[in-house]
Tab-separated table of C-alpha atoms in Angstrom:
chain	number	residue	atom	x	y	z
A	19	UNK	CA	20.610	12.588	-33.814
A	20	UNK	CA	22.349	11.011	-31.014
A	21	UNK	CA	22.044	11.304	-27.706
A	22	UNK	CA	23.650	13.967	-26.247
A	23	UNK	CA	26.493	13.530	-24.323
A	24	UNK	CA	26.179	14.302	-20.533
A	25	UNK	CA	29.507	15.354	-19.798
A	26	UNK	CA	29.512	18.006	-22.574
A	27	UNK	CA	26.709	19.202	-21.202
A	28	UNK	CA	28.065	19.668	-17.593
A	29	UNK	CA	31.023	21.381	-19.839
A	30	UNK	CA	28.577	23.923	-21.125
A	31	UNK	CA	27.046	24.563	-17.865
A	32	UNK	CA	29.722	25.431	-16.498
A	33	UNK	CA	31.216	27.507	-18.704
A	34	UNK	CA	28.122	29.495	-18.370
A	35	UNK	CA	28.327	29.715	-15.064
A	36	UNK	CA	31.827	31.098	-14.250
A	37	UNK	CA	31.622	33.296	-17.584
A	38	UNK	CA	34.606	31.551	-19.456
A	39	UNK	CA	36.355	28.262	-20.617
A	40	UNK	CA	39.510	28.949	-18.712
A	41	UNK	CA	37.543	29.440	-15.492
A	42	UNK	CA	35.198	26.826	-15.975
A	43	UNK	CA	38.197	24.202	-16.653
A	44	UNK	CA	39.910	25.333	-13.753
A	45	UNK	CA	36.746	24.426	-11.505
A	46	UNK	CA	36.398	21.494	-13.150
A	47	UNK	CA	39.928	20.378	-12.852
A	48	UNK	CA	40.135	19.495	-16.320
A	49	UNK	CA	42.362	20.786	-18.988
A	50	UNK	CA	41.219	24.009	-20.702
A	51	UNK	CA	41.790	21.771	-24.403
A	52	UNK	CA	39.729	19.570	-23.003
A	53	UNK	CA	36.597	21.791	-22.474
A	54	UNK	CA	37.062	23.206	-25.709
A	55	UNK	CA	37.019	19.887	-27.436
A	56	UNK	CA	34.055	18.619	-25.965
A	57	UNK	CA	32.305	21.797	-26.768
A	58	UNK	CA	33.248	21.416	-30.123
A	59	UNK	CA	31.853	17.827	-30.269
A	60	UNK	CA	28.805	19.123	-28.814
A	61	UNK	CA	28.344	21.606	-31.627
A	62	UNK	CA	29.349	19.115	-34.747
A	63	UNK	CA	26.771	17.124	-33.157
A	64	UNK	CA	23.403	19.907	-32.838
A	65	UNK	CA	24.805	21.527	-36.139
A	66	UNK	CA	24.973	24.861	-34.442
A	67	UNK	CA	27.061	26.913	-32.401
A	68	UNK	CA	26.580	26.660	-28.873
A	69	UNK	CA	29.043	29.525	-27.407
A	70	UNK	CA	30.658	32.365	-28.087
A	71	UNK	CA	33.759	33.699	-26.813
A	72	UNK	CA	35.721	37.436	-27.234
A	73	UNK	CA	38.423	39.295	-25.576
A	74	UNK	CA	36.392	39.711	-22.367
A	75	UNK	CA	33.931	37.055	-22.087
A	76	UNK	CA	32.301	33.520	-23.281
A	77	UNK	CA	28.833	33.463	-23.536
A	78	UNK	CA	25.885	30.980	-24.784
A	79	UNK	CA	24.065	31.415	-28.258
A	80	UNK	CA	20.204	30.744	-28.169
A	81	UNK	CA	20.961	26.755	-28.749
A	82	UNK	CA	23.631	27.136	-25.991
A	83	UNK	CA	20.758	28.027	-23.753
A	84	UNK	CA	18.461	25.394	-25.022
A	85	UNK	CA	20.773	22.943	-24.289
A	86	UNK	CA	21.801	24.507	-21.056
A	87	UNK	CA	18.268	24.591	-19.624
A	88	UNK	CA	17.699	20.752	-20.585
A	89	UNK	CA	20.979	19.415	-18.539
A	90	UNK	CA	19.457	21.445	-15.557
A	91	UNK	CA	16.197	20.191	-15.905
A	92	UNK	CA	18.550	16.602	-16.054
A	93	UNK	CA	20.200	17.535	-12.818
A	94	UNK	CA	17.124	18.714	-10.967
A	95	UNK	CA	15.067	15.530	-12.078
A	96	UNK	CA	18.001	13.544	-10.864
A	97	UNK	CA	17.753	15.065	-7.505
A	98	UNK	CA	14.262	14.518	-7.246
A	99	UNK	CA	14.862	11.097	-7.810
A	100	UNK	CA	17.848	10.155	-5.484
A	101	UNK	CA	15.314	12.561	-2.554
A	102	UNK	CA	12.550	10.018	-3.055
A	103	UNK	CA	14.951	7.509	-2.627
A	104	UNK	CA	16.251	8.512	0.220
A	105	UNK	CA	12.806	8.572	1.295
A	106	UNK	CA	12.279	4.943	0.334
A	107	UNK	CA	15.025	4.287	1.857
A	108	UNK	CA	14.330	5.682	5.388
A	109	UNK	CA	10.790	5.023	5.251
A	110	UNK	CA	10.225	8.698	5.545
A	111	UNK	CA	8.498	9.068	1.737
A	112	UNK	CA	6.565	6.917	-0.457
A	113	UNK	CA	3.051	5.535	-0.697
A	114	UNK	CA	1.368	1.986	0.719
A	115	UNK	CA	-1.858	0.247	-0.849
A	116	UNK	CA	-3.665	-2.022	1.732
A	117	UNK	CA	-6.948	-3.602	0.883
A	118	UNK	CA	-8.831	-4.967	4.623
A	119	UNK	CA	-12.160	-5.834	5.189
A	120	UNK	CA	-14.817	-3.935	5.874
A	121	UNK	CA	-15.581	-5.055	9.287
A	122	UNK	CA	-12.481	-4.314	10.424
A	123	UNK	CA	-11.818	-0.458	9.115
A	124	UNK	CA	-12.902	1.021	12.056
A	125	UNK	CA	-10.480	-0.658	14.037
A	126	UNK	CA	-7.458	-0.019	11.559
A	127	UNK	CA	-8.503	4.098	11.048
A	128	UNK	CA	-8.819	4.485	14.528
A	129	UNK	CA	-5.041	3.454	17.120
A	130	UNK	CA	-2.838	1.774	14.350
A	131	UNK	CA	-3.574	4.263	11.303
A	132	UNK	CA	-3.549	7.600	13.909
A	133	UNK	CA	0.112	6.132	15.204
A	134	UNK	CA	1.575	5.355	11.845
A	135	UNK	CA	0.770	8.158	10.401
A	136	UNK	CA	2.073	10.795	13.524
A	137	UNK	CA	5.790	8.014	12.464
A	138	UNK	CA	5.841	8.260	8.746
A	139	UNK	CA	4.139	11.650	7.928
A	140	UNK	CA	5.426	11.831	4.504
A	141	UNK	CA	3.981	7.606	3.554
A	142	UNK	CA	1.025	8.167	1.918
A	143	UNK	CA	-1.761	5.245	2.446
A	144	UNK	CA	-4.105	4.237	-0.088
A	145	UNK	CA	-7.550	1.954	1.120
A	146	UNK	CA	-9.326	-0.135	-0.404
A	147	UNK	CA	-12.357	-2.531	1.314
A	148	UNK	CA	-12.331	-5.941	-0.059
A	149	UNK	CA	-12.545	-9.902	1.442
A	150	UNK	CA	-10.872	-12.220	2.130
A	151	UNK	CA	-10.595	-13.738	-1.684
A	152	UNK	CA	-10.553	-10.523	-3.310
A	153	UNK	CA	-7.758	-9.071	-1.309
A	154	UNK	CA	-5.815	-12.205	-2.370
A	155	UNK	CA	-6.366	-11.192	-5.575
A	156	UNK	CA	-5.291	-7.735	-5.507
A	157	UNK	CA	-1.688	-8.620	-3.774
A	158	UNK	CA	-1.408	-11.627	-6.798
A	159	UNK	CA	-1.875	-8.664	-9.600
A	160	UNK	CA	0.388	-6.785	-7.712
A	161	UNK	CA	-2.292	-3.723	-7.535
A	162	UNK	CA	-2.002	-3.716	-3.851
A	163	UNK	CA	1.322	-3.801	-1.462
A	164	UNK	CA	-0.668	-5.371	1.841
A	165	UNK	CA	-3.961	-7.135	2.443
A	166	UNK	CA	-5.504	-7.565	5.622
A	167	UNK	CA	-7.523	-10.202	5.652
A	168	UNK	CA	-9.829	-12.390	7.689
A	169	UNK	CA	-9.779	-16.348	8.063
A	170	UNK	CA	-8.075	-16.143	4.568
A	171	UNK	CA	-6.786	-19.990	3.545
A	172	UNK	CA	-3.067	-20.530	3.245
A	173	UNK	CA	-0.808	-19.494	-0.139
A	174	UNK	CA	2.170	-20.186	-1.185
A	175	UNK	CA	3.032	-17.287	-2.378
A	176	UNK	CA	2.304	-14.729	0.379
A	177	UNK	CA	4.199	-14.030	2.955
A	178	UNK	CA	2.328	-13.179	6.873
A	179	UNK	CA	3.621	-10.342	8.610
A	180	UNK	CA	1.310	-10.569	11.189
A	181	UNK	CA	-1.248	-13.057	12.657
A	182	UNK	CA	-4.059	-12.686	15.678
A	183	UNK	CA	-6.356	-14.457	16.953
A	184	UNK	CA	-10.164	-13.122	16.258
A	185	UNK	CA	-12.471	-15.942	16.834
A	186	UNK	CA	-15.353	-16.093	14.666
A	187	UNK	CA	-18.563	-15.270	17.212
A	188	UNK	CA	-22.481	-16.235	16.916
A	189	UNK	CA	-23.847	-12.671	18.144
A	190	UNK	CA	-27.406	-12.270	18.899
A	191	UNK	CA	-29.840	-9.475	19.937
A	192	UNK	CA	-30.021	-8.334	23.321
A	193	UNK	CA	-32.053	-10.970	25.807
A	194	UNK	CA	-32.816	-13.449	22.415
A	195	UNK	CA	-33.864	-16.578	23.196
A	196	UNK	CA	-30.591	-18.600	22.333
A	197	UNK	CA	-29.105	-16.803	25.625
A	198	UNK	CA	-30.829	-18.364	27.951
A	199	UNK	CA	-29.708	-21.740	26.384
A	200	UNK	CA	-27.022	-23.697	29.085
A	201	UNK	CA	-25.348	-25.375	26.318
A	202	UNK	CA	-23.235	-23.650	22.877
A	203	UNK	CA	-25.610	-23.384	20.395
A	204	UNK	CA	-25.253	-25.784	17.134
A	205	UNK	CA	-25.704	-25.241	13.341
A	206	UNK	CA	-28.902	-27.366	14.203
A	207	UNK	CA	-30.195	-24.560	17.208
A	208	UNK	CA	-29.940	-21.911	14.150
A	209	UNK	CA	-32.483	-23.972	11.430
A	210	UNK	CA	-35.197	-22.381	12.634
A	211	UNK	CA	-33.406	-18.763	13.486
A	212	UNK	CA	-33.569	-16.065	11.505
A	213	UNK	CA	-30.065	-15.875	10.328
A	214	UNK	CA	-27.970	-13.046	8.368
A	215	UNK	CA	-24.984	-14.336	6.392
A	216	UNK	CA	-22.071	-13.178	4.578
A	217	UNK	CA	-20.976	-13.665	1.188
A	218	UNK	CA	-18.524	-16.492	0.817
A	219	UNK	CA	-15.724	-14.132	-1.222
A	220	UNK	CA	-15.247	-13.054	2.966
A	221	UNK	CA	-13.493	-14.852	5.282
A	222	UNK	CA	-16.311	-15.206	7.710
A	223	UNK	CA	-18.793	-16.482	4.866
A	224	UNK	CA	-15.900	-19.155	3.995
A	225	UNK	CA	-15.498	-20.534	7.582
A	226	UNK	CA	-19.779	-20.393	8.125
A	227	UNK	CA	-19.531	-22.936	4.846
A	228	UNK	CA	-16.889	-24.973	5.773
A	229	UNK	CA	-19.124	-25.245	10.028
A	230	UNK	CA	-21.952	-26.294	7.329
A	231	UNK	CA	-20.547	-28.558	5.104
A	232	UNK	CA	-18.604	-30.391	8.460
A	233	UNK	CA	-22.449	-30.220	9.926
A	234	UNK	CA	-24.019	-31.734	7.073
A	235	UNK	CA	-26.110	-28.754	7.183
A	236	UNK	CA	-27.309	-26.087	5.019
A	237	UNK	CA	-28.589	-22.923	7.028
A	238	UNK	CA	-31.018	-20.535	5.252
A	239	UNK	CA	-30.558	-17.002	5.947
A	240	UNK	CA	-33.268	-14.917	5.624
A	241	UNK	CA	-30.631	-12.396	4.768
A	242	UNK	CA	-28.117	-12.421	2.292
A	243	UNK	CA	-25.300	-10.090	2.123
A	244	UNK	CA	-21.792	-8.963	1.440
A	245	UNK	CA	-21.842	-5.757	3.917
A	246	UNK	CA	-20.740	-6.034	7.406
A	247	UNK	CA	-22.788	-3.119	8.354
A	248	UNK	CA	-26.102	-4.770	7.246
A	249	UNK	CA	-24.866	-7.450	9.207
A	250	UNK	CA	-24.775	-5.112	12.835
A	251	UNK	CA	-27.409	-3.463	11.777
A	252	UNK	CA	-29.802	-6.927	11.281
A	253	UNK	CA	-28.628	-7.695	14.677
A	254	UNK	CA	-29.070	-4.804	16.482
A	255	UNK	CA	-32.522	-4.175	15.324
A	256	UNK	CA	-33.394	-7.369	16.420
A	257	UNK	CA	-34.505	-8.916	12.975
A	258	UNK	CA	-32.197	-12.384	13.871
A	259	UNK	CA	-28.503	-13.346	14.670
A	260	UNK	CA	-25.031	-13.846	12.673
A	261	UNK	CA	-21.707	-14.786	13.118
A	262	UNK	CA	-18.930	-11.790	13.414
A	263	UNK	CA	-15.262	-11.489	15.247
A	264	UNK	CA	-15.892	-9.663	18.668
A	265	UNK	CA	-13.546	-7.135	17.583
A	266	UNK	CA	-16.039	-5.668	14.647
A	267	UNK	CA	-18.869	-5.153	17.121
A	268	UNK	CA	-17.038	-4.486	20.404
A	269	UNK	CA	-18.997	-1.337	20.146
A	270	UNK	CA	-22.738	-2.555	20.320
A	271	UNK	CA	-21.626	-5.109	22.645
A	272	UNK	CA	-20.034	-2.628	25.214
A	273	UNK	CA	-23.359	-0.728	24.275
A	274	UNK	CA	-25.407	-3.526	25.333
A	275	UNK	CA	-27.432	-3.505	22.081
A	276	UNK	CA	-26.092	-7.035	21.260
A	277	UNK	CA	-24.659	-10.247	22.854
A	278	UNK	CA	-22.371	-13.324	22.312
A	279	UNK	CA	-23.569	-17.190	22.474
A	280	UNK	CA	-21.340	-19.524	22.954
A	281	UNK	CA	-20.668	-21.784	19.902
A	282	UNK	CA	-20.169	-26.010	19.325
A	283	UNK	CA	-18.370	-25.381	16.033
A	284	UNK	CA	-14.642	-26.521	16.265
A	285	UNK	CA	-13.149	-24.452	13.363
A	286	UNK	CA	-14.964	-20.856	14.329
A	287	UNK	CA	-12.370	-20.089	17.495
A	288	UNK	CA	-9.689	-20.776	15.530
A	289	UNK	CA	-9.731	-17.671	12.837
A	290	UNK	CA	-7.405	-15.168	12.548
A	291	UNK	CA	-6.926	-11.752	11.111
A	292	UNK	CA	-3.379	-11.512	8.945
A	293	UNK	CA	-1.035	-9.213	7.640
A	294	UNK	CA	-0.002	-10.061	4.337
A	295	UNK	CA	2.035	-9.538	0.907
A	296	UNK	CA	3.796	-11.017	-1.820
A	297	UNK	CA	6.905	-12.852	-0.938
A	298	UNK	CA	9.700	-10.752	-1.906
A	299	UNK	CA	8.057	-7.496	-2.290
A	300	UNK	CA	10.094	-4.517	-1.740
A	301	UNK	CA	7.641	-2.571	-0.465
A	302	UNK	CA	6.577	-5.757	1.529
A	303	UNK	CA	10.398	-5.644	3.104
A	304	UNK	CA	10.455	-1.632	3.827
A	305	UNK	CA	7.672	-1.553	5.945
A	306	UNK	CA	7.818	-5.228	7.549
A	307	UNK	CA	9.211	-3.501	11.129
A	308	UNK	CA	6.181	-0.732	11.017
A	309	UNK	CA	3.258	-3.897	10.950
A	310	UNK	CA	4.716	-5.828	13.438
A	311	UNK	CA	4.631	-3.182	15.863
């Protein structure tokens, strides 16, 4: 079979709905002939008849209704459609993916999250946790619209929305010994420090590798990890030091629980937290205005 046509449809519907072929024509400004023959075309083409018409009134068979309730489901799926458009559109509907790292959550759930939501009520956000390398990743496959990401390199193919500066910070426990020091500390002060590091897939674990490698020095951490948490948490129970953005521990600082030494590593002021997508994304394009704010 064919596809039906449309227009016969709409015929049919309205026939139904002002009870006969001269009234329906006559609504749809269309000659009465012209109803009929479309009709008529619709019924060669189902192999059944699809109304029925006497002295008083027209009215559908059982396949007239079949067909009937499909072009309505037609018309009300197209107006679902063109609504969510509209939404798109306006930026009043839709859904974002945005993969950000961990350390930096807190800070994007509490101000910026609360005051884009209250905007765009209807934008639905999905979150994922993920570095530096990994969120990369994500916006190549497409499987995320936005990554916010940490000391992430350059690439060619994504496009920044938004760039701050969050300088990468050697934080120590309260009153440790590398405070008292009158001079930054050095990738040579920390050899003999217990030290917790990040994985390398994070941007912080990248630019600790790259202080290293510029050093001529490998550190040994006692710990190991790809959590940010375990990270505080080392520091804060006074098991040894790391390196973390003031901005993830602004907290335990302000608490007192933890300080910041001064640094000699050239490379570790300049990181910065960015905004980004794929160049050209639509979604990238409708919500461009909303990140930079």
């Amino acid at each position: 079979m064919h596809h039906l046509n449309i227009r016969s449809l709409e015929y049919l519907n309205a026939v139904s709905k002002y009870g006969s072929l001269r009234k329906a024509s006559k609504m749809l400004n269309v000659d009465p002939a012209a109803v009929s023959r479309m009709l008529s075309q619709l019924e060669a083409q189902v192999e059944m008849k699809v109304w029925e018409r006497n002295s008083r009134q027209s009215y559908l068979t059982e396949a007239g209704k079949e067909l009937l309730e499909y072009y309505q489901s037609i018309v009300r799926g197209e107006a679902a459609v063109l609504s969510r458009l509209t939404k798109l559109k306006n930026l009043t509907g839709g859904s974002v993916s945005i993969a950000i790292g961990e350390g930096f959550i807190t800070n994007l759930v509490s101000t910026p999250m609360q005051t884009f939501m209250a905007r765009y009520p209807d934008i639905n956000l999905s979150i994922e946790i993920a570095g530096a390398l990994d969120a990369v990743k994500m916006l190549e496959d497409q499987q995320i619209d936005f990554a916010i990401t940490y000391a992430s390199a350059p690439h060619s193919k994504l496009h920044s929305h938004v760039e701050r500066s969050h300088p990468l910070e050697l934080i120590v426990p309260k009153g440790h010994f590398l405070t008292m020091n009158t001079s930054p500390a050095t990738l040579q002060d920390l050899q003999d420090v217990s030290l917790a590091l990040i994985d390398n897939s994070t941007g912080m674990g990248r630019l600790v590798k790259h202080a290293e490698q510029i050093s001529h020095l490998t550190l040994k951490p006692k710990l190991q990890t790809n959590s940010v948490t375990a990270l505080t948490n080392f520091v804060v129970a006074g098991l040894g030091v790391t390196f973390m953005p003031k901005l993830t521990v602004i907290d335990e600082i302000e608490a007192g629980t933890i300080e910041i030494v001064d640094t000699e590593l050239g490379m570790l002021p300049k990181a910065t937290v960015k905004v980004l997508s794929l160049k050209g994304e639509s979604s990238a394009r409708r919500l461009r205005h909303c990140l930079s704010s």
